[in-house]
Amino acid sequence: MRDPVAEYCDKCSVTLGPTFALTKRNGLAPPRARPTVDARQCRSPVTAPVSTGLVLPEGIMWTTLFERFLRRLIREGHLAVSIGNGPEMTFGNGGGPKVIVRIRDQATALRLMLDPELALGETYMNGSLSIDGDNLHGLLAIVVRNSAQTNALSAPARVLAVSRHIRRRLDQSNPEAGARRNVAHHYDLTPAIYDLFLDADRQYSCGYFADEGVSLDVAQDAKKSHIARKLLISPGMRVFEIGCGWGGLALALAREHGAQVTGITLSQEQLAIARERAKAAGLADRVSFELMDYRAMGGQFDRIVSVGMFEHVGAPNFGTFFDVVRDRLVEDGVALIHTIGRTAPPNATNPWIAKYIFPGGYVPSLSEVAKAIQDTGLRIGDIECLRLHYAMTLRCWFDRFSARADVAATLKDDRFVRMWRYYLAASEQTFRHGPQDVFQFQLCRRPDAVPITRDYLYAHPEQRLAQAAE
């Protein structure tokens, strides 16, 4: 028996702990308890050896087992994989460009087999998995396209997936204190990081590409205009923005539509920048920003808008969120909720995303959101699916971030750069090949609060103004 050493970082909590034994069917049996090695033994912040705590029986062909696993999992595409100095193995139907992956050792391959959803991102971050040409998009496109092959997963991987699904409501409970911590994890990063890839207005949500060739800045301006048209804003209207980000949408609604806007956030960094921007733009008398949980807001508003915040609410709080929207909206008011969503049944958040990018985050299925809206008595005036708009936005972000990766590494480190590139690439491929979408829900309390056709969204400016005035 031997205890393999894997090259993982203690920051990533990658020690596996229990020992897994092989069955005669080349499956993986339940674990026998065995203590893990203390991760603090890591001698380097990224690549020092740390014992995985896994005991591999001598003579077992782990490479063969891993090959069988990938053979069942990868049915489409053209993937080539090698482990250590071993031979290249090919998978898929040969369609599309060849993607070559190099896995450092058998311990890395084992971890990918036991928990692929978490391990793929972690092994890429830590350098124990590399891709020729750093072709992240190619690898992740193959992974997402084949993700429906859940029966190909190892027994432990299937058990992990089921357990994550079962406990997802607990993981997404997001009480106010927890929500603040989760927001700070992502949005209170060094502000300069976001300057590396966002547009000039710091819009951190899906753009609106009327033409695929337009720039990111043009697409983000179009998104704000599209939302404003759906809100049917007239000068002087009171607008409540749930999750104001760095203030770009609120400032646009005040500057271009004459609205009085109150925006809230749980991010200290976003709050400071939004307030500074309002003051610099001379709009501090028409736009206010507060550090506040949406559940604490009182009063009523003519319009409510929320862009890219609903993903942080959590399924247990969907009813509370839409109760707030209903109660804060005047009788003839209109709300617009813009959120990433799933066109498939509810599922747990990807564990890598939950651990490194959006703790407490959850992408809801359309059925979950529709049920929560229905239960509040709100009317759905319109639902629009933006589909590939976010994929195009993410590609812009990826290209801009990659072009300035050296700056990001100076601000953070190389591991952060790999993490962020993986996050952007994986998100894009999920929109292109997975069941992920962007929904815009237009909501109201009265059925006559919005026009009965969509003509007002695409009419000439003069016609839109006349229809809004009516």
Coordinates of C-alpha atoms in Angstrom, one line a residue:
M1 CA 0.0 0.0 0.0
R2 CA 1.2 3.5 -0.6
D3 CA 0.0 7.0 0.2
P4 CA 0.3 9.2 -2.9
V5 CA 1.4 12.8 -2.7
A6 CA -0.6 15.3 -4.7
E7 CA 0.5 18.8 -5.6
Y8 CA -2.3 20.9 -4.2
C9 CA -2.6 24.0 -2.2
D10 CA -3.8 24.3 1.4
K11 CA -5.9 27.3 0.4
C12 CA -8.0 25.1 -1.7
S13 CA -8.8 22.5 1.0
V14 CA -8.0 19.7 -1.4
T15 CA -7.0 16.9 1.1
L16 CA -9.5 14.1 0.5
G17 CA -9.3 12.4 3.8
P18 CA -11.1 9.0 3.7
T19 CA -9.6 6.0 1.9
F20 CA -11.5 4.5 -1.0
A21 CA -11.3 0.9 -1.9
L22 CA -11.8 -0.6 -5.4
T23 CA -14.6 -3.2 -5.9
K24 CA -14.4 -6.0 -8.5
R25 CA -16.5 -3.9 -10.8
N26 CA -13.9 -1.1 -10.8
G27 CA -16.3 1.1 -8.9
L28 CA -15.5 3.0 -5.7
A29 CA -16.8 1.6 -2.4
P30 CA -17.8 3.7 0.6
P31 CA -14.8 5.2 2.5
R32 CA -13.0 3.6 5.4
A33 CA -12.2 6.3 8.0
R34 CA -8.7 7.6 8.0
P35 CA -7.4 11.0 9.2
T36 CA -6.1 13.5 6.6
V37 CA -2.7 15.1 6.8
D38 CA -2.9 18.6 8.2
A39 CA -3.0 20.9 5.1
R40 CA -0.8 23.4 7.0
Q41 CA 2.1 21.2 6.1
C42 CA 2.0 22.8 2.6
R43 CA 5.4 24.2 1.9
S44 CA 4.3 26.6 -0.9
P45 CA 1.2 28.7 -1.4
V46 CA 0.5 27.0 -4.6
T47 CA 2.3 23.8 -5.5
A48 CA 3.9 22.3 -2.4
P49 CA 3.1 18.5 -1.9
V50 CA 0.4 17.8 0.6
S51 CA -0.7 14.2 1.3
T52 CA -4.2 13.5 0.0
G53 CA -4.8 10.9 2.7
L54 CA -5.8 8.5 -0.1
V55 CA -4.3 5.0 0.1
L56 CA -4.0 3.4 -3.4
P57 CA -3.6 -0.4 -3.5
E58 CA -0.4 -1.5 -5.2
G59 CA -0.7 -2.8 -8.7
I60 CA -4.1 -1.2 -9.5
M61 CA -4.1 0.5 -12.9
W62 CA -5.5 3.9 -12.0
T63 CA -4.8 5.2 -15.4
T64 CA -7.0 2.4 -16.9
L65 CA -9.7 3.2 -14.4
F66 CA -9.5 6.9 -15.3
E67 CA -9.6 6.1 -19.0
R68 CA -12.8 4.1 -18.6
F69 CA -14.3 6.9 -16.6
L70 CA -13.6 9.5 -19.4
R71 CA -14.6 7.0 -22.1
R72 CA -18.1 6.9 -20.6
L73 CA -18.3 10.6 -19.9
I74 CA -16.9 12.2 -23.1
R75 CA -19.1 11.3 -26.1
E76 CA -18.8 14.5 -28.1
G77 CA -15.8 16.5 -29.2
H78 CA -12.1 15.6 -29.5
L79 CA -10.3 15.4 -26.2
A80 CA -6.8 14.0 -25.7
V81 CA -5.5 13.4 -22.1
S82 CA -2.1 12.2 -20.7
I83 CA -1.2 11.4 -17.1
G84 CA 2.4 12.2 -16.1
N85 CA 4.7 10.7 -18.8
G86 CA 2.1 8.2 -19.9
P87 CA 0.7 7.8 -23.4
E88 CA -2.0 10.1 -24.9
M89 CA -5.5 8.8 -24.6
T90 CA -8.3 10.2 -26.9
F91 CA -12.0 10.6 -26.2
G92 CA -15.1 11.7 -27.9
N93 CA -16.3 11.4 -31.5
G94 CA -13.5 13.4 -33.0
G95 CA -15.7 16.4 -33.8
G96 CA -14.3 19.9 -33.5
P97 CA -10.7 21.0 -32.7
K98 CA -8.5 18.7 -30.7
V99 CA -8.0 19.8 -27.0
I100 CA -5.0 18.4 -25.3
V101 CA -5.0 18.1 -21.5
R102 CA -1.9 17.1 -19.4
I103 CA -2.5 15.7 -15.9
R104 CA 0.5 15.8 -13.6
D105 CA 0.0 12.5 -11.7
Q106 CA -2.4 9.7 -10.8
A107 CA -3.4 11.4 -7.6
T108 CA -4.8 14.3 -9.7
A109 CA -6.6 11.9 -12.0
L110 CA -8.1 10.2 -9.0
R111 CA -9.4 13.4 -7.6
L112 CA -10.9 14.4 -10.9
M113 CA -12.7 11.1 -10.9
L114 CA -14.0 11.4 -7.4
D115 CA -15.3 15.0 -7.5
P116 CA -15.0 16.3 -11.1
E117 CA -17.2 19.4 -10.5
L118 CA -14.9 20.8 -7.8
A119 CA -11.6 19.2 -8.9
L120 CA -11.5 20.4 -12.5
G121 CA -11.3 24.1 -11.4
E122 CA -9.0 23.4 -8.5
T123 CA -6.5 21.4 -10.4
Y124 CA -6.4 24.0 -13.2
M125 CA -5.9 26.8 -10.6
N126 CA -3.0 24.9 -9.0
G127 CA -1.3 23.8 -12.1
S128 CA -1.7 20.0 -11.7
L129 CA -3.9 20.1 -14.8
S130 CA -2.7 22.1 -17.8
I131 CA -4.1 22.6 -21.3
D132 CA -2.0 23.0 -24.4
G133 CA -2.3 26.6 -25.6
D134 CA -4.2 27.2 -22.4
N135 CA -7.3 26.5 -24.4
L136 CA -9.8 26.8 -21.5
H137 CA -12.8 27.5 -23.7
G138 CA -12.1 24.4 -25.8
L139 CA -11.9 22.1 -22.8
L140 CA -14.9 23.6 -21.0
A141 CA -17.0 23.5 -24.1
I142 CA -16.4 19.7 -24.3
V143 CA -17.1 19.3 -20.5
V144 CA -20.4 21.3 -20.6
R145 CA -21.6 19.6 -23.8
N146 CA -21.1 16.2 -22.2
S147 CA -22.3 17.2 -18.7
A148 CA -25.6 15.3 -19.3
Q149 CA -23.8 12.0 -19.0
T150 CA -24.3 11.8 -15.3
N151 CA -24.5 8.0 -15.3
A152 CA -20.8 8.0 -16.2
L153 CA -19.8 9.6 -13.0
S154 CA -18.1 7.5 -10.3
A155 CA -20.2 6.4 -7.3
P156 CA -18.7 8.9 -4.9
A157 CA -19.2 11.7 -7.5
R158 CA -22.9 10.8 -7.8
V159 CA -23.2 10.7 -4.0
L160 CA -21.7 14.1 -3.7
A161 CA -24.0 15.5 -6.4
V162 CA -27.1 14.1 -4.6
S163 CA -25.9 15.4 -1.2
R164 CA -25.3 18.9 -2.7
H165 CA -28.8 18.9 -4.2
I166 CA -30.3 17.8 -0.8
R167 CA -28.6 20.5 1.2
R168 CA -28.9 23.3 -1.3
R169 CA -31.6 25.1 0.5
L170 CA -29.5 25.2 3.7
D171 CA -26.5 26.4 1.7
Q172 CA -28.7 29.2 0.3
S173 CA -30.4 30.4 3.5
N174 CA -28.6 33.7 3.3
P175 CA -29.7 35.5 6.5
E176 CA -28.7 39.2 6.5
A177 CA -25.3 38.7 8.2
G178 CA -24.5 35.8 5.9
A179 CA -25.6 37.7 2.8
R180 CA -23.2 40.6 3.8
R181 CA -20.3 38.1 4.1
N182 CA -21.1 36.5 0.8
V183 CA -21.3 39.8 -1.0
A184 CA -18.0 41.0 0.5
H185 CA -16.3 37.8 -0.7
H186 CA -16.9 38.7 -4.4
Y187 CA -17.7 42.4 -4.7
D188 CA -15.2 43.8 -2.1
L189 CA -12.2 42.7 -4.1
T190 CA -9.6 45.3 -5.0
P191 CA -11.6 47.7 -7.2
A192 CA -8.8 47.8 -9.8
I193 CA -9.5 44.1 -10.6
Y194 CA -12.9 45.0 -12.1
D195 CA -11.4 47.9 -14.0
L196 CA -9.4 45.3 -15.9
F197 CA -12.4 43.8 -17.7
L198 CA -15.6 45.8 -17.2
D199 CA -16.9 48.6 -19.4
A200 CA -16.3 52.2 -18.5
D201 CA -19.6 52.3 -16.5
R202 CA -18.7 49.1 -14.5
Q203 CA -21.8 47.2 -15.6
Y204 CA -21.3 43.7 -14.1
S205 CA -24.2 42.0 -15.8
C206 CA -25.3 40.8 -19.3
G207 CA -25.0 43.4 -22.1
Y208 CA -27.5 43.7 -24.9
F209 CA -26.0 43.0 -28.3
A210 CA -28.3 44.3 -31.0
D211 CA -25.4 43.4 -33.3
E212 CA -22.6 40.9 -32.4
G213 CA -20.0 43.3 -33.7
V214 CA -20.7 46.1 -31.2
S215 CA -18.3 47.0 -28.4
L216 CA -18.9 46.0 -24.8
D217 CA -19.6 49.7 -23.9
V218 CA -22.2 50.0 -26.6
A219 CA -23.9 46.7 -25.5
Q220 CA -24.0 47.8 -21.8
D221 CA -25.5 51.2 -22.7
A222 CA -28.1 49.3 -24.8
K223 CA -28.9 47.1 -21.9
K224 CA -29.6 50.1 -19.6
S225 CA -31.8 51.6 -22.3
H226 CA -33.7 48.4 -22.8
I227 CA -34.4 48.1 -19.1
A228 CA -35.5 51.8 -18.9
R229 CA -38.0 51.2 -21.8
K230 CA -39.5 48.2 -20.0
L231 CA -39.8 50.3 -16.8
L232 CA -41.7 53.0 -18.7
I233 CA -40.1 55.7 -16.6
S234 CA -41.4 59.3 -16.6
P235 CA -39.6 62.3 -15.0
G236 CA -40.0 62.5 -11.2
M237 CA -40.8 58.8 -10.7
R238 CA -39.4 57.2 -7.6
V239 CA -37.3 54.2 -8.4
F240 CA -36.0 51.5 -6.0
E241 CA -32.9 49.6 -7.2
I242 CA -32.2 46.4 -5.4
G243 CA -28.5 45.7 -5.8
C244 CA -27.1 48.9 -7.3
G245 CA -23.6 47.7 -8.0
W246 CA -21.3 50.7 -8.7
G247 CA -24.3 52.9 -9.5
G248 CA -24.3 53.0 -13.3
L249 CA -27.9 52.1 -13.9
A250 CA -29.2 54.4 -11.2
L251 CA -27.2 57.3 -12.6
A252 CA -28.5 56.6 -16.1
L253 CA -32.1 56.5 -14.9
A254 CA -31.7 59.8 -13.2
R255 CA -29.7 61.6 -15.8
E256 CA -31.5 60.4 -18.9
H257 CA -35.1 59.9 -17.6
G258 CA -35.4 62.3 -14.7
A259 CA -36.0 59.6 -12.1
Q260 CA -35.4 59.9 -8.3
V261 CA -33.5 56.7 -7.5
T262 CA -32.7 55.0 -4.3
G263 CA -30.1 52.2 -4.7
I264 CA -29.0 49.7 -2.1
T265 CA -26.1 47.3 -1.8
L266 CA -24.3 45.2 0.8
S267 CA -20.9 45.9 -0.6
Q268 CA -18.9 48.7 1.2
E269 CA -16.6 49.1 -1.9
Q270 CA -19.5 49.5 -4.3
L271 CA -21.3 51.9 -2.0
A272 CA -18.3 54.2 -1.7
I273 CA -17.7 54.3 -5.5
A274 CA -21.4 54.7 -6.3
R275 CA -21.7 57.7 -3.9
E276 CA -18.6 59.3 -5.3
R277 CA -19.9 58.9 -8.9
A278 CA -23.2 60.5 -8.0
K279 CA -21.5 63.5 -6.5
A280 CA -19.1 63.8 -9.4
A281 CA -22.0 63.7 -11.9
G282 CA -23.9 66.4 -10.0
L283 CA -26.8 63.9 -9.3
A284 CA -26.5 63.5 -5.6
D285 CA -29.8 65.3 -5.2
R286 CA -31.6 62.8 -7.4
V287 CA -29.7 59.6 -6.6
S288 CA -29.0 58.1 -3.1
F289 CA -27.2 54.9 -2.3
E290 CA -27.5 53.0 1.0
L291 CA -25.8 50.0 2.6
M292 CA -28.9 48.0 3.2
D293 CA -30.5 44.6 2.9
Y294 CA -33.5 44.6 0.6
R295 CA -35.7 43.2 3.4
A296 CA -35.1 46.4 5.5
M297 CA -36.4 48.9 2.9
G298 CA -39.7 50.6 3.7
G299 CA -42.0 53.0 1.7
Q300 CA -43.4 52.6 -1.8
F301 CA -42.0 53.3 -5.2
D302 CA -43.3 53.8 -8.7
R303 CA -40.7 51.5 -10.2
I304 CA -38.4 48.8 -8.9
V305 CA -35.4 47.4 -10.7
S306 CA -33.0 44.7 -9.9
V307 CA -30.2 43.5 -12.2
G308 CA -27.9 40.6 -11.4
M309 CA -28.8 40.6 -7.7
F310 CA -31.5 37.9 -7.6
E311 CA -28.8 35.2 -8.0
H312 CA -27.7 36.0 -4.4
V313 CA -31.2 35.7 -2.8
G314 CA -31.2 31.9 -2.4
A315 CA -34.2 29.7 -3.0
P316 CA -35.5 29.8 0.6
N317 CA -35.9 33.5 0.3
F318 CA -37.6 33.8 -3.1
G319 CA -41.0 34.3 -1.5
T320 CA -39.7 37.0 0.8
F321 CA -38.0 38.8 -2.1
F322 CA -41.1 39.0 -4.2
D323 CA -43.2 40.0 -1.2
V324 CA -40.9 43.0 -0.8
V325 CA -41.3 43.8 -4.5
R326 CA -45.1 43.7 -4.2
D327 CA -45.2 45.6 -1.0
R328 CA -42.8 48.3 -2.1
L329 CA -44.6 48.8 -5.5
V330 CA -47.4 51.3 -5.8
E331 CA -50.7 50.0 -7.2
D332 CA -49.9 51.0 -10.9
G333 CA -46.2 50.4 -10.5
V334 CA -43.8 48.3 -12.7
A335 CA -40.8 46.2 -11.7
L336 CA -38.1 44.7 -13.8
I337 CA -36.1 41.7 -12.4
H338 CA -33.0 40.7 -14.5
T339 CA -31.4 37.5 -13.5
I340 CA -29.4 34.5 -14.7
G341 CA -31.6 31.4 -14.7
R342 CA -31.9 27.8 -15.7
T343 CA -34.0 26.3 -18.4
A344 CA -33.7 23.0 -16.7
P345 CA -35.1 21.6 -13.3
P346 CA -33.6 23.0 -10.1
N347 CA -30.1 21.9 -9.2
A348 CA -27.4 22.7 -6.7
T349 CA -24.8 25.4 -7.3
N350 CA -21.7 24.2 -8.9
P351 CA -19.3 23.5 -5.9
W352 CA -16.4 25.3 -7.4
I353 CA -18.4 28.4 -8.1
A354 CA -19.9 28.3 -4.6
K355 CA -16.4 27.9 -3.0
Y356 CA -14.4 30.4 -4.9
I357 CA -16.7 32.9 -6.7
F358 CA -20.2 33.2 -5.3
P359 CA -20.7 31.7 -1.9
G360 CA -24.4 31.5 -1.1
G361 CA -25.2 32.1 -4.8
Y362 CA -27.8 30.2 -6.7
V363 CA -29.0 30.2 -10.3
P364 CA -32.8 29.6 -10.2
S365 CA -34.8 27.6 -12.7
L366 CA -37.6 29.4 -14.5
S367 CA -40.2 27.2 -12.7
E368 CA -38.9 28.2 -9.3
V369 CA -39.1 32.0 -10.1
A370 CA -42.5 31.7 -11.8
K371 CA -43.9 29.8 -8.7
A372 CA -42.6 32.5 -6.3
I373 CA -44.0 35.3 -8.3
Q374 CA -47.4 33.5 -8.6
D375 CA -47.6 33.0 -4.9
T376 CA -47.2 36.8 -4.2
G377 CA -50.1 37.7 -6.5
L378 CA -47.9 39.8 -8.8
R379 CA -48.7 39.8 -12.5
I380 CA -46.1 38.9 -15.1
G381 CA -46.2 41.6 -17.8
D382 CA -43.5 40.1 -19.9
I383 CA -40.6 37.6 -19.8
E384 CA -37.7 37.9 -22.1
C385 CA -34.9 35.4 -22.5
L386 CA -31.6 37.0 -23.5
R387 CA -29.9 33.7 -24.2
L388 CA -26.5 34.3 -25.9
H389 CA -26.2 37.9 -24.9
Y390 CA -24.4 36.9 -21.7
A391 CA -22.1 34.5 -23.6
M392 CA -20.9 37.4 -25.7
T393 CA -20.5 39.6 -22.7
L394 CA -18.4 37.0 -20.9
R395 CA -16.2 36.6 -24.0
C396 CA -15.5 40.3 -23.9
W397 CA -14.7 40.2 -20.2
F398 CA -12.4 37.1 -20.7
D399 CA -10.5 38.8 -23.6
R400 CA -10.1 42.0 -21.7
F401 CA -9.0 40.3 -18.5
S402 CA -6.6 38.0 -20.3
A403 CA -5.0 41.0 -22.1
R404 CA -4.2 42.5 -18.7
A405 CA -3.4 39.3 -16.8
D406 CA 0.0 40.6 -15.9
V407 CA -1.6 43.5 -14.1
A408 CA -4.0 41.2 -12.3
A409 CA -1.1 39.0 -11.2
T410 CA 0.6 42.0 -9.7
L411 CA -2.6 43.1 -7.9
K412 CA -3.3 39.5 -6.7
D413 CA -1.2 36.5 -7.9
D414 CA -1.0 33.9 -10.7
R415 CA -3.4 31.6 -9.0
F416 CA -6.0 34.3 -8.8
V417 CA -5.5 34.9 -12.6
R418 CA -6.1 31.3 -13.4
M419 CA -9.1 31.2 -11.1
W420 CA -10.7 34.3 -12.7
R421 CA -10.1 33.1 -16.2
Y422 CA -11.6 29.7 -15.4
Y423 CA -14.7 31.4 -13.9
L424 CA -15.2 33.6 -17.0
A425 CA -14.6 30.8 -19.5
A426 CA -16.8 28.3 -17.6
S427 CA -19.6 30.7 -17.3
E428 CA -19.5 31.5 -21.0
Q429 CA -19.6 27.9 -22.0
T430 CA -22.5 27.2 -19.7
F431 CA -24.5 29.8 -21.6
R432 CA -23.4 28.5 -25.0
H433 CA -23.9 24.8 -24.3
G434 CA -25.6 24.3 -21.0
P435 CA -29.1 25.0 -19.6
Q436 CA -28.3 28.6 -18.6
D437 CA -30.1 31.7 -19.7
V438 CA -30.8 35.3 -18.7
F439 CA -34.4 36.2 -17.8
Q440 CA -36.0 39.6 -17.6
F441 CA -39.2 39.5 -15.7
Q442 CA -41.5 42.6 -16.0
L443 CA -43.9 42.5 -13.1
C444 CA -46.8 44.6 -12.0
R445 CA -49.8 44.6 -9.7
R446 CA -52.4 45.5 -12.3
P447 CA -52.8 43.9 -15.7
D448 CA -53.1 47.4 -17.4
A449 CA -49.9 48.8 -15.9
V450 CA -47.9 48.1 -19.0
P451 CA -48.9 48.2 -22.8
I452 CA -50.5 45.0 -24.1
T453 CA -48.0 44.7 -27.0
R454 CA -44.2 45.0 -27.1
D455 CA -44.3 47.8 -29.8
Y456 CA -43.3 50.4 -27.2
L457 CA -39.9 48.6 -26.7
Y458 CA -38.9 49.0 -30.3
A459 CA -40.8 52.1 -31.6
H460 CA -39.1 55.4 -32.5
P461 CA -38.1 57.6 -29.5
E462 CA -41.0 60.0 -30.1
Q463 CA -43.5 57.2 -30.1
R464 CA -42.1 55.7 -26.9
L465 CA -42.4 59.0 -25.1
A466 CA -46.0 59.5 -26.2
Q467 CA -46.9 55.9 -25.1
A468 CA -45.1 56.3 -21.7
A469 CA -47.0 59.6 -21.1
E470 CA -50.3 57.9 -21.8

